[in-house]
Coordinates of C-alpha atoms in Angstrom, one line a residue:
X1 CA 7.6 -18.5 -24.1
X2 CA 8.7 -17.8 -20.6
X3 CA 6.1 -19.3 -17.8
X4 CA 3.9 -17.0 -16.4
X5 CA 3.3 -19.3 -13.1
X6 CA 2.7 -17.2 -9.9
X7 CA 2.7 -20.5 -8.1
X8 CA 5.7 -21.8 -9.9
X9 CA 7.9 -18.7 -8.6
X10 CA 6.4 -19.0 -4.8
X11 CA 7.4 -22.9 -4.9
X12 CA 11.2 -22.2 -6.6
X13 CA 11.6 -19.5 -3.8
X14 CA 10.6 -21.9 -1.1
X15 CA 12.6 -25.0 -2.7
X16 CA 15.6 -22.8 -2.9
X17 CA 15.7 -21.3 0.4
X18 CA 14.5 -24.3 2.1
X19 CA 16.7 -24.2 5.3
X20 CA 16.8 -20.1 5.4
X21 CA 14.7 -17.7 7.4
X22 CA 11.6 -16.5 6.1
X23 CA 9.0 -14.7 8.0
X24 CA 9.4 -12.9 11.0
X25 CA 7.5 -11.5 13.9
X26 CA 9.0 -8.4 14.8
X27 CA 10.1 -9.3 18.5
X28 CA 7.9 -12.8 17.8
X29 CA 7.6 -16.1 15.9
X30 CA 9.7 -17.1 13.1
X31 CA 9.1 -19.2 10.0
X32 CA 11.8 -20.5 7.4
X33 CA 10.5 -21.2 4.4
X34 CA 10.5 -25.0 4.7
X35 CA 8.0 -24.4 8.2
X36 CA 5.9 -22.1 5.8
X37 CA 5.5 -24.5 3.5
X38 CA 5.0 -27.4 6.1
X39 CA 2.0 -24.8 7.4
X40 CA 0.5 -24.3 3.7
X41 CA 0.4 -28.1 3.3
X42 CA -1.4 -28.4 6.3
X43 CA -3.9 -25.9 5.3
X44 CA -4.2 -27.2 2.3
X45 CA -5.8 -30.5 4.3
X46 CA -7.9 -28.1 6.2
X47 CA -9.3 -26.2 3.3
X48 CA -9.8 -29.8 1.4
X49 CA -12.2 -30.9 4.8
X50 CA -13.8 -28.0 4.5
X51 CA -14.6 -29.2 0.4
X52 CA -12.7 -25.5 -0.7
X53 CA -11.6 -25.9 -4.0
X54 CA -9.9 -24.4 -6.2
X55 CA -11.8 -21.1 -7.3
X56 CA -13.6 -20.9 -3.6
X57 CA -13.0 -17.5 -1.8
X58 CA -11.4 -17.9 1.3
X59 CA -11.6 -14.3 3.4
X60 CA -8.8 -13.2 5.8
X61 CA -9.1 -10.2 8.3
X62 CA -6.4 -9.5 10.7
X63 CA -3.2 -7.2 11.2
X64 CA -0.2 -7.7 9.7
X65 CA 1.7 -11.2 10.8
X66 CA 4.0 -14.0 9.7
X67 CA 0.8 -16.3 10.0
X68 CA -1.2 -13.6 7.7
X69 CA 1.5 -14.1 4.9
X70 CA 1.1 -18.1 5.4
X71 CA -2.0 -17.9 5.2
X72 CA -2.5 -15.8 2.1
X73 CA 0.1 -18.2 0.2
X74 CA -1.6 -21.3 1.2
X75 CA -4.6 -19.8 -0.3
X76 CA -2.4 -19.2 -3.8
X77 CA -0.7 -22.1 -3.9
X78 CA -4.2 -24.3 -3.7
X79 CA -5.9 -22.4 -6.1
X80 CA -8.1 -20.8 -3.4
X81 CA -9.0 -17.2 -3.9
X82 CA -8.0 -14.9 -1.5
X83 CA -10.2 -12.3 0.0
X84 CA -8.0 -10.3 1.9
X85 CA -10.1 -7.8 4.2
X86 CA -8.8 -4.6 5.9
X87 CA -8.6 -5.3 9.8
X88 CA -9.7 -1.7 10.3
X89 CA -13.4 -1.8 9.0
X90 CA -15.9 -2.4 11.5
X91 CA -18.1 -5.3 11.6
X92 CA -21.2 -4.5 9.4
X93 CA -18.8 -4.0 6.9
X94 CA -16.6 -7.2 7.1
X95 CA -19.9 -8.9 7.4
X96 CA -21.1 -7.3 4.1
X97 CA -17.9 -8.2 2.4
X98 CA -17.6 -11.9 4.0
X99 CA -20.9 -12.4 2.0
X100 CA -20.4 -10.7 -1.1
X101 CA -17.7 -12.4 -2.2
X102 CA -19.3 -15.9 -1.1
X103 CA -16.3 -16.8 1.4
X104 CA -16.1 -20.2 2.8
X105 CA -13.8 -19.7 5.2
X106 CA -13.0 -16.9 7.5
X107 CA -9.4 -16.6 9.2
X108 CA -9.6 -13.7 11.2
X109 CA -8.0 -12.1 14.9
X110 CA -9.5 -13.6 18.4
X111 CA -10.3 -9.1 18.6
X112 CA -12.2 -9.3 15.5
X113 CA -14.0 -11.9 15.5
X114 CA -15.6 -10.6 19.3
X115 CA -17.7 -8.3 17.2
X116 CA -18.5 -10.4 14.4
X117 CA -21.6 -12.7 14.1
X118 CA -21.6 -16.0 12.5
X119 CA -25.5 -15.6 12.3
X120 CA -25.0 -12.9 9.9
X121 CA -22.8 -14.8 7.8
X122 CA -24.4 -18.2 6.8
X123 CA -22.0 -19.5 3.7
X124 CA -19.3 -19.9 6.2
X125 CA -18.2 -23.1 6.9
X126 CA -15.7 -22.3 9.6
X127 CA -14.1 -19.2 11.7
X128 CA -10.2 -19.9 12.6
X129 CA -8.0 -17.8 14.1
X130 CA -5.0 -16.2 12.5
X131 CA -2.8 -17.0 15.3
X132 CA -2.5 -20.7 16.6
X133 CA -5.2 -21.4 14.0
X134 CA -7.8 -22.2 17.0
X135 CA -11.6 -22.7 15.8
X136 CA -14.2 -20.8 17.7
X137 CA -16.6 -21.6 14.6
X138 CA -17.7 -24.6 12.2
X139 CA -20.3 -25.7 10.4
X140 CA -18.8 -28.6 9.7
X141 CA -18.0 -31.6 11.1
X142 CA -15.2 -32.9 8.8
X143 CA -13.6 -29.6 9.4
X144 CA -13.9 -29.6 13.3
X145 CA -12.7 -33.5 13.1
X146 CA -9.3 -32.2 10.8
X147 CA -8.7 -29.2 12.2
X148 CA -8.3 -30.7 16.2
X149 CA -6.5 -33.5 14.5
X150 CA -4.1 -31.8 12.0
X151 CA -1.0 -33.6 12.8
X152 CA -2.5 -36.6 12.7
X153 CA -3.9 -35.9 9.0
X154 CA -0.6 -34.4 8.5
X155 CA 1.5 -37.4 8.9
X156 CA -0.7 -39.7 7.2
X157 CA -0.4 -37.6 4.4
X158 CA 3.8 -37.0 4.7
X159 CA 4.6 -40.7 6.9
X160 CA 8.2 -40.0 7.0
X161 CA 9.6 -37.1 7.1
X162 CA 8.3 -33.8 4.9
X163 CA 11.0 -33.0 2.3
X164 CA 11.0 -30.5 -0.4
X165 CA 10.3 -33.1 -3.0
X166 CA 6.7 -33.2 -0.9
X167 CA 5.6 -29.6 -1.3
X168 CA 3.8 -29.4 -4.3
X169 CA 1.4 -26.3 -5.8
X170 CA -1.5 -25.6 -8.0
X171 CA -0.8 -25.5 -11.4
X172 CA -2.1 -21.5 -12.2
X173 CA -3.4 -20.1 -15.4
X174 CA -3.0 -16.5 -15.8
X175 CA -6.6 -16.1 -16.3
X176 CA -8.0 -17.3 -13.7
X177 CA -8.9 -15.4 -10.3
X178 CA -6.3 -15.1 -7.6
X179 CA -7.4 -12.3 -5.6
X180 CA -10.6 -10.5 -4.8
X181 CA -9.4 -7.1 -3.3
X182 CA -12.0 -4.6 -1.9
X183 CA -10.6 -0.9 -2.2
X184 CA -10.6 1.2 0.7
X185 CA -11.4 3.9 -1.6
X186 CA -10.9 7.3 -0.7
X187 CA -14.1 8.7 -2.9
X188 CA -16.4 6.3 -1.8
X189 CA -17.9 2.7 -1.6
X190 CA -15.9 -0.5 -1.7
X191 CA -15.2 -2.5 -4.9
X192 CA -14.1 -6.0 -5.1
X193 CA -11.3 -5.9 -7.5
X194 CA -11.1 -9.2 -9.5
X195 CA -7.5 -9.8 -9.7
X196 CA -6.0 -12.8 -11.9
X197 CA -2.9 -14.9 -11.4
X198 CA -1.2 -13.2 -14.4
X199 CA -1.6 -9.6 -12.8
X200 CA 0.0 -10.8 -9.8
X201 CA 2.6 -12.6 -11.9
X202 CA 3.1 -9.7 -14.0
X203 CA 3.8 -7.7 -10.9
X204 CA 6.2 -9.9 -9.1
X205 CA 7.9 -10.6 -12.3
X206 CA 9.1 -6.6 -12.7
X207 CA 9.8 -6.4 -9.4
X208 CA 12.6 -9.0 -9.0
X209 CA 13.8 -8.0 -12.8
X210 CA 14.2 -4.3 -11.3
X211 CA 14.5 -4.4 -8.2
X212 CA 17.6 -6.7 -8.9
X213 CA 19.7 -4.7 -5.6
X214 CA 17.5 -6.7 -3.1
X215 CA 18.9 -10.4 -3.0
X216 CA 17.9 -13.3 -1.4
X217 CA 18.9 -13.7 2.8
X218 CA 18.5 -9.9 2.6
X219 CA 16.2 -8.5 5.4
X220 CA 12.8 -6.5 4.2
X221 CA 10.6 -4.5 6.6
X222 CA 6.8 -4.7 5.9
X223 CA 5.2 -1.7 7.3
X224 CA 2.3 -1.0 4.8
X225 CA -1.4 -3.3 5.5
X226 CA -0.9 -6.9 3.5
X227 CA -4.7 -6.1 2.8
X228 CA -3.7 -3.6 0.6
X229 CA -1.8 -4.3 -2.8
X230 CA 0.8 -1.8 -2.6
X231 CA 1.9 -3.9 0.7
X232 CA 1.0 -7.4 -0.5
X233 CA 2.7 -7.5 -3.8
X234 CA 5.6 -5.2 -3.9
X235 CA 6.4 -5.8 -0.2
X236 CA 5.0 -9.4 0.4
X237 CA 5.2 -11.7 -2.1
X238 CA 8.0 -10.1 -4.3
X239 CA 10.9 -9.9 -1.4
X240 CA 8.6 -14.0 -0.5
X241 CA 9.7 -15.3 -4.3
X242 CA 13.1 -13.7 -4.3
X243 CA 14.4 -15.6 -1.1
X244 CA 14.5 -12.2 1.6
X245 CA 14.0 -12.7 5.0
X246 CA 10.4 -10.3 5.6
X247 CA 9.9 -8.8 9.3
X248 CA 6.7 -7.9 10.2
X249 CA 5.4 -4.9 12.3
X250 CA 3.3 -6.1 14.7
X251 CA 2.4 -3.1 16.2
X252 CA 1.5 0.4 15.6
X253 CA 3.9 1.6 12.8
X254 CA 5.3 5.1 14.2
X255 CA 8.0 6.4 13.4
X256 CA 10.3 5.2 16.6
X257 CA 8.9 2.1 16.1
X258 CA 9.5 1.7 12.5
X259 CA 13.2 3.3 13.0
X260 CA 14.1 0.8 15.5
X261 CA 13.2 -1.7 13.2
X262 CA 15.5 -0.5 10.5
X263 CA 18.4 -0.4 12.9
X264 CA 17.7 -4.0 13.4
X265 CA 17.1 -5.2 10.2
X266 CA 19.2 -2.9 7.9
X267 CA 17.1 -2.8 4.7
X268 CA 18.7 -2.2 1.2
X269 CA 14.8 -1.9 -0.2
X270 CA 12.1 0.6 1.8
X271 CA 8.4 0.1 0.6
X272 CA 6.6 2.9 2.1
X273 CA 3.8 5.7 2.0
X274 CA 4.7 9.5 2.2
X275 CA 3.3 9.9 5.3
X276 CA 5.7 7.7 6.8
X277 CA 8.7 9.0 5.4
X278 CA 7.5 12.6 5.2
X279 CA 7.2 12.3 9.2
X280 CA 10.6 10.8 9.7
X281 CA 12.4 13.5 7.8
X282 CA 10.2 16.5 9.2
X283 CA 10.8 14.9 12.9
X284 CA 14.7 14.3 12.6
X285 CA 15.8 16.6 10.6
X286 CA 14.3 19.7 9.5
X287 CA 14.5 20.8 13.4
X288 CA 18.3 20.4 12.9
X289 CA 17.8 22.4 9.6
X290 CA 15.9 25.6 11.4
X291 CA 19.2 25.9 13.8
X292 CA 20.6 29.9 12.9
X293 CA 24.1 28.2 12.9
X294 CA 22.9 25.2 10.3
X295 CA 20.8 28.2 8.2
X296 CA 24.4 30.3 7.9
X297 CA 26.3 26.9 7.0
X298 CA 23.7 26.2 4.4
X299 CA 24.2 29.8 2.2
X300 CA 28.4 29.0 1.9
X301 CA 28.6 27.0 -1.1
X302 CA 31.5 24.9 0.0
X303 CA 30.2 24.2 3.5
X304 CA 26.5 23.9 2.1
X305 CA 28.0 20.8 0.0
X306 CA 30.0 19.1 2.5
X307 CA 27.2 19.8 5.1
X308 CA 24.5 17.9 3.2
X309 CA 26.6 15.2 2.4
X310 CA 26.5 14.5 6.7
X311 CA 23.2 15.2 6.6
X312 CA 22.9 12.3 3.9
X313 CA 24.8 10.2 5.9
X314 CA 22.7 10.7 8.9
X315 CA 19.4 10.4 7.3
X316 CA 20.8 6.9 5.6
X317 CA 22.1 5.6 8.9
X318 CA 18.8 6.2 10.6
X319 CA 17.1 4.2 7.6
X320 CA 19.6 1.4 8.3
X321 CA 22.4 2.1 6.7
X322 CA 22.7 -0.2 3.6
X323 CA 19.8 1.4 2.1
X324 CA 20.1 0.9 -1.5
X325 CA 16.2 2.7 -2.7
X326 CA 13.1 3.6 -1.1
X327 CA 10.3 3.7 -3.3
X328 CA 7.3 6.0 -2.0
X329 CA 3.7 5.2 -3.4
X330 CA -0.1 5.5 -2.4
X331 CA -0.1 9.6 -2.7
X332 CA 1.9 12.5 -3.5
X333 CA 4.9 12.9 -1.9
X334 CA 5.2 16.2 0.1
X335 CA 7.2 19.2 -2.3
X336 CA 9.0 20.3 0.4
X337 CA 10.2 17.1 1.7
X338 CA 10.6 15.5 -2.2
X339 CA 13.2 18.6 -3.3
X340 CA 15.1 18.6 0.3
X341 CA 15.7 14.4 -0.2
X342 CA 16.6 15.0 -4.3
X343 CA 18.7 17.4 -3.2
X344 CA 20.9 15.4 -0.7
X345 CA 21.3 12.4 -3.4
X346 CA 19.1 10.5 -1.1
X347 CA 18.1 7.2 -2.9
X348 CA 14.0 7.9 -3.4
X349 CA 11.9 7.0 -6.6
X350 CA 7.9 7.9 -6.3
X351 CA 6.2 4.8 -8.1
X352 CA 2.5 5.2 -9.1
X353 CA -0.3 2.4 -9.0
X354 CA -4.0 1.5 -8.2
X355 CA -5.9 -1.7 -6.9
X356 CA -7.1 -2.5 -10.5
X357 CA -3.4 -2.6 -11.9
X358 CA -2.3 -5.2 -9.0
X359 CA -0.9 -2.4 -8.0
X360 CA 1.8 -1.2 -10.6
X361 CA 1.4 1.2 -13.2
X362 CA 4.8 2.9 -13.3
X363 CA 8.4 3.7 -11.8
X364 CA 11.6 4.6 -12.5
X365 CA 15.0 3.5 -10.0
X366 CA 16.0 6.4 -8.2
X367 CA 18.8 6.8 -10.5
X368 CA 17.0 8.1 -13.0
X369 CA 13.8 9.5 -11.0
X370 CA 12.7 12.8 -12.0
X371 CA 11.1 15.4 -9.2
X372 CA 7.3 15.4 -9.3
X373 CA 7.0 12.4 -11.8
X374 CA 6.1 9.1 -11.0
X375 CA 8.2 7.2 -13.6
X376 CA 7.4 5.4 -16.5
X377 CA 5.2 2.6 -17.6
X378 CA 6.1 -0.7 -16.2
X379 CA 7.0 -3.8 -18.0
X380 CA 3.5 -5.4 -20.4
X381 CA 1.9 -2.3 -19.4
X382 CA 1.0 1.0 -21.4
X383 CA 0.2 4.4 -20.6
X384 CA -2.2 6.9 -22.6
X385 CA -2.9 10.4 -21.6
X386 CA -6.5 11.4 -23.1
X387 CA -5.8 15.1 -24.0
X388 CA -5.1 16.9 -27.4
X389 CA -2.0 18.2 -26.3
X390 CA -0.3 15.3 -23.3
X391 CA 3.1 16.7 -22.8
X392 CA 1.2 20.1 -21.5
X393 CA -2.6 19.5 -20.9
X394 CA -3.3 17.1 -18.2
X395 CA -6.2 14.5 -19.7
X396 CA -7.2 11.3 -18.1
X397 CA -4.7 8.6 -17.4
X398 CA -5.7 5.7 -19.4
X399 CA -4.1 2.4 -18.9
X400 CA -3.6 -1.1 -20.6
X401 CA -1.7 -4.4 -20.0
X402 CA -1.1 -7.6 -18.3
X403 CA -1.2 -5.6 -15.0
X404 CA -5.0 -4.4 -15.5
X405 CA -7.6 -6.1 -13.6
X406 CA -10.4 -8.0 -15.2
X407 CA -13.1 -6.2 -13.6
X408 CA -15.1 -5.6 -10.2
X409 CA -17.0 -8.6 -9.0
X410 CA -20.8 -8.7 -9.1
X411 CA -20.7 -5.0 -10.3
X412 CA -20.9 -4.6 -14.2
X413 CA -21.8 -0.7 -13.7
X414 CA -18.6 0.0 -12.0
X415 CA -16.2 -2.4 -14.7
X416 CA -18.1 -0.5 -17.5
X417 CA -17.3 3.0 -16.3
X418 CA -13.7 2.4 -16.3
X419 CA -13.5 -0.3 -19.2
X420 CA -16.5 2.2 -21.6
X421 CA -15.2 0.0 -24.7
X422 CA -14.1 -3.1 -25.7
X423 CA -10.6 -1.3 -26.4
X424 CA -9.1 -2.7 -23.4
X425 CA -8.0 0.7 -22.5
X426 CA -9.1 1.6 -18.5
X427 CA -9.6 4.9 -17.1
X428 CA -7.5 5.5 -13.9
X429 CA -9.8 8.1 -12.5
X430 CA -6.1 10.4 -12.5
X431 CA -5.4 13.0 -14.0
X432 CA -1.9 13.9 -15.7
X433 CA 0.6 14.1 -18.6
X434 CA 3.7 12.4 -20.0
X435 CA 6.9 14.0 -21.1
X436 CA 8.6 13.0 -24.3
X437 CA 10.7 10.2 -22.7
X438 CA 7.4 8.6 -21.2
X439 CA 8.0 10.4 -17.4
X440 CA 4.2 10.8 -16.1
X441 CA 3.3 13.7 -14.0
X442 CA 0.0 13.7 -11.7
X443 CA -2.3 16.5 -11.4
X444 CA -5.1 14.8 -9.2
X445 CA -8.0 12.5 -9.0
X446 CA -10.7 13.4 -12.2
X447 CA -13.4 12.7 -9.3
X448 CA -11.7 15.5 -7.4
X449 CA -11.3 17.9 -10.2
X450 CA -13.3 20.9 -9.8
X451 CA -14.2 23.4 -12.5
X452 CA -13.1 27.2 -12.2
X453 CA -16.2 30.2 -12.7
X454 CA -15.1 29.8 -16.5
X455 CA -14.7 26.2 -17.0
X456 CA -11.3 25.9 -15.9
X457 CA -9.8 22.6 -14.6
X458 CA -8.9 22.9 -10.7
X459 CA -7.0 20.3 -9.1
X460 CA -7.4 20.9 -5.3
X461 CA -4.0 18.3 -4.2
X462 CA -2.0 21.2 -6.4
X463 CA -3.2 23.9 -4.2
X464 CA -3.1 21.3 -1.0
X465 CA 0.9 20.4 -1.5
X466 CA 1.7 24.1 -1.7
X467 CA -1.0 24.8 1.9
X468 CA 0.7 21.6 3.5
X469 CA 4.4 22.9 3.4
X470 CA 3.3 26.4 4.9
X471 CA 3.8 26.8 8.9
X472 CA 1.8 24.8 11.5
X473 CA 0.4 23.3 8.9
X474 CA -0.7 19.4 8.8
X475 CA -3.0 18.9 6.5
X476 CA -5.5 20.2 4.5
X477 CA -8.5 19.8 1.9
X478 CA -9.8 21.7 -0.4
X479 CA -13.2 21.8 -1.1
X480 CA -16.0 23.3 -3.3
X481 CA -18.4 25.1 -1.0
X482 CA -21.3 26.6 -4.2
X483 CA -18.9 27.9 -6.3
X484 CA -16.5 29.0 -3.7
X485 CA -12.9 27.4 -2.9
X486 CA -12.9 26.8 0.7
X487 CA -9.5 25.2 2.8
X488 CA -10.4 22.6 5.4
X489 CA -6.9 23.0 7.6
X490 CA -5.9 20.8 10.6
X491 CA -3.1 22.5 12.0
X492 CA 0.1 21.0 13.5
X493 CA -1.3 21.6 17.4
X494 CA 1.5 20.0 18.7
X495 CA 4.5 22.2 17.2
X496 CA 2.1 25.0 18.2
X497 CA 1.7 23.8 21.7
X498 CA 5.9 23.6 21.8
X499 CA 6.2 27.1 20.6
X500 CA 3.4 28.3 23.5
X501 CA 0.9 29.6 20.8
X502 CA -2.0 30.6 21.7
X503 CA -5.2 29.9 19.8
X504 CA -5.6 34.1 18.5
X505 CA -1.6 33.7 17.2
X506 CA -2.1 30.2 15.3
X507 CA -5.4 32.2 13.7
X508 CA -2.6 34.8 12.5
X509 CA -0.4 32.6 11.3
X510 CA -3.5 31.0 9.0
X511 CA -4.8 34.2 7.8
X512 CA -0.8 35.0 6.3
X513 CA -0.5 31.5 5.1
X514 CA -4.1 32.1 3.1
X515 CA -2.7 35.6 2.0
X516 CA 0.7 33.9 0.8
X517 CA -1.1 30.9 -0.5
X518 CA -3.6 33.2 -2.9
X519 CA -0.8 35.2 -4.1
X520 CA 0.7 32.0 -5.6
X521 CA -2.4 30.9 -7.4
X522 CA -3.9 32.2 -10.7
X523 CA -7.6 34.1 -10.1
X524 CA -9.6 31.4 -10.7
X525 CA -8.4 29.0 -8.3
X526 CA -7.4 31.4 -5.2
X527 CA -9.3 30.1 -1.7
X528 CA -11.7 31.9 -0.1
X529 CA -11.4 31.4 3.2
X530 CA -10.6 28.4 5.6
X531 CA -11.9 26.3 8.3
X532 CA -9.6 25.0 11.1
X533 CA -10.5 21.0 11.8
X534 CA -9.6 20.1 15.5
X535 CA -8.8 16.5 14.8
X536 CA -7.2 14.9 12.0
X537 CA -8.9 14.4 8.6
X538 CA -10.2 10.0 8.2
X539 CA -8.4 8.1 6.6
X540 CA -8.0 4.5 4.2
X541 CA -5.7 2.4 5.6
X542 CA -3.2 4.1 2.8
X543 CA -3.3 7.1 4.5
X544 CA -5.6 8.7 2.0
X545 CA -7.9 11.3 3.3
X546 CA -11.6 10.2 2.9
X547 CA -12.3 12.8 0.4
X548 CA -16.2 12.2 0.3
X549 CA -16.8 12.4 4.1
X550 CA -15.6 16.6 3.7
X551 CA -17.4 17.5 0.3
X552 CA -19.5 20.5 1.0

């Protein structure tokens, strides 16, 4: 039976690519992977003098960094439990989660931790800082005493010289806790996911058996929040075990920011959101698309062919230019921008996953992607759609498998609504249904769903995607206002500003997209009006609009 070690991947990885770079900050410091594994033994002294053990939560709160990703592995690879928290919640918050999930130590940015009150927090043994690993905070004094004398414990521990034979990791079970992720959920509270070795494992394992393009010394840009699965796994530790070189945004991730960073680093694999990508491809190149000259071009056949193939080319050199896939995930991809890309042969594959499944559900490689769907079931994963007919009638997405979390800490209410038997079968919360060859196909969020005057299912992200790709428009939401369909729309102000509208013409150009809108839904589900938001709808750090903050 093949060993289903998360630890014993993360060690071969670092054994292998001992001399090689590892971690990056963009612009910053840089780790190989024997200097990230000389860091993770020294933490692993530090969380020893602070009596951590294996099973005991460790919390860490900061923006992405090279020292994050240490961090997080040196929690791993001693059997600590890792209770990555989302740098953007405020302080009542990280407080609340410090606590709940009995952390005994806190890393945490110099930014952060100005707001934060060790009062509040009395389980914690010490505060350090992500970077330079200073300590504002300890409780105790073995800790204090280690922690200003790490070297010194260092080389008593390693005398001579620290080789690879000296690295040495946990031995992990696949049942036992690895991760305790709190969802940033967009319907509501957060949950702290209780994730197990074997999910990660599980995860990692179908990403370097699929993802088999991306090879070892090759560079990967991490963009997405390492607090957040999608990022962690698929971006993080995969790209970690296989041997990549990872480069780390430090800063805001726009798009001229994140460009630049693919001209330097030339990724063959792109982890992103839609948002990201959807504002990369409406900024640089649908503008070239609007040109009269480019419009005529694109109705001649024989032109229209040889004219999309340079617009490939230009779209792939701005990503890098040995991109080789780019899979999208955390939302629906725009319609507009999803058929222009399939059209060009651009290499894109939608994947589809969830904090409880660590986070993969399914995917397909862009070769064999389908438009709309989001692939197939993954590897020790299965896929049920709860609906009498689910090739045409979309029923809950039920899942199952080595992926699927064990259940939310301290919260038996929540792990029972999603697990309601003992059939091992979880409800996703999506809606959807599944083709003959196993392609799934979205419709939107059960929570979301609302029901039509005669009981129909309405899925407001269907009638959103076709609102979104009209003009001026940014975003929307769709909402139930007593029985009534009502669009919440925050318009593109700036492309409006460009074009010198005024506030009266932008109105216009609503009340036709409405009109247009309605006459592409059936009766039941056509909007009744709209609301124009001046500032752009909250989001989770996904990008996920906070559905529950706009409910009538």
């Amino acid at each position: 039976m093949e060993n289903q070690s998360l630890n014993a991947l993360i060690k071969d990885s670092i054994l292998k690519n001992w001399d090689n770079l590892a971690l990056s900050d963009m612009g910053g410091i840089n780790y190989r992977y024997k200097d990230a594994a000389e860091m993770m033994a020294k933490l692993h002294i530090l969380f020893e003098a602070a009596d951590v053990k294996p099973g005991d939560k460790v919390a860490i709160c900061g923006k992405n960094s090279s020292t994050w990703a240490v961090i997080f592995l040196s929690c791993l690879t001693a059997g600590v439990v890792a209770v990555p928290i989302l740098h953007e919640f405020k302080a009542d918050m990280i407080h609340h989660l410090v606590n709940h999930s009995e952390a005994k130590l806190l890393f945490v940015d110099e930014a952060i931790w100005e707001n934060l009150d060790e009062n509040i927090m009395p389980d914690v043994k010490g505060v350090l800082y992500i970077s330079e690993l200073g300590m504002p905070f300890s409780r105790s004094k073995t800790l204090t005493k280690v922690r200003n004398n790490i070297n010194e414990y260092f080389g008593r521990k390693y005398p001579y010289s620290f080789d690879p034979k000296d690295f040495t990791v946990y031995d992990d079970k696949p049942d036992e806790l690895a991760i305790l992720s709190y969802t940033s959920g967009s319907t509501g509270m957060s949950k702290g996911v209780m994730l197990m070795f074997g999910n990660i494992w599980s995860n990692v394992r179908f990403c370097l058996d699929n993802l088999d393009f991306l090879k070892a010394g090759q560079g990967v840009v991490n963009m997405l929040p390492l607090a957040h699965l999608y990022g962690l796994t698929v971006d993080m530790i995969h790209p970690f075990c296989k041997g990549c070189h990872l480069h780390f945004l430090t800063r805001l991730p726009s798009p001229k920011v994140i460009l630049k960073a693919f001209a330097e680093v030339k990724p063959t694999l792109i982890i992103t959101v839609p948002l990201i990508l959807e504002k990369i491809i409406r900024n640089n190149v649908f503008p070239l698309l609007e040109k009269p000259m480019m419009k005529l071009l694109l109705k001649v056949p024989i032109v229209d062919d040889h004219l999309l193939g340079k617009i490939k080319e230009k779209i792939m050199a701005a990503f890098g230019g040995d991109l080789q896939e780019i899979i999208v995930g955390g939302a629906p991809l725009n319609p507009e921008v999803e058929k222009f890309l399939y059209k060009i042969g651009f290499p894109l594959t939608v994947g589809y996953g969830m904090t409880e499944c660590a986070p993969l559900i399914s995917y397909a490689p862009s070769t064999e992607s389908r438009p709309k769907s989001v692939g197939r079931a993954v590897d020790r994963m299965e896929v049920m759609i709860d609906s009498p007919d689910p090739y045409t009638v979309p029923g809950n997405i039920l899942v199952k498998g080595m992926n699927v979390m064990k259940g939310y800490y301290k919260n038996e209410k929540a792990t029972r609504e999603v697990f309601p038997d003992d059939s091992g079968w979880m409800n996703t919360g999506d809606m959807g249904i599944m083709d003959e060859d196993g392609f799934i196909y979205i419709s939107g969020r059960s929570k979301t769903m609302i029901l039509g005057p005669s009981g129909q299912n309405i899925y407001p992200e269907e009638i959103e995607a076709k609102l979104n790709i009209m003009p001026y428009v940014n975003e929307s939401l769709i909402i139930d206002d007593g029985g009534q369909l009502v669009a919440l729309i925050h318009p593109d102000f700036e492309s409006a500003h460009s074009q010198h509208l005024d506030s009266e013409s932008l109105q216009k150009i609503m009340d036709d997209n409405l009109d247009n809108l309605n006459q592409q839904l059936p009766a039941y589900s056509k909007v009744k009006r709209y609301k124009i938001m001046d500032v752009e709808f909250e989001k989770t750090p996904k990008r996920s609009i906070k559905r529950f903050l706009y409910q009538a």
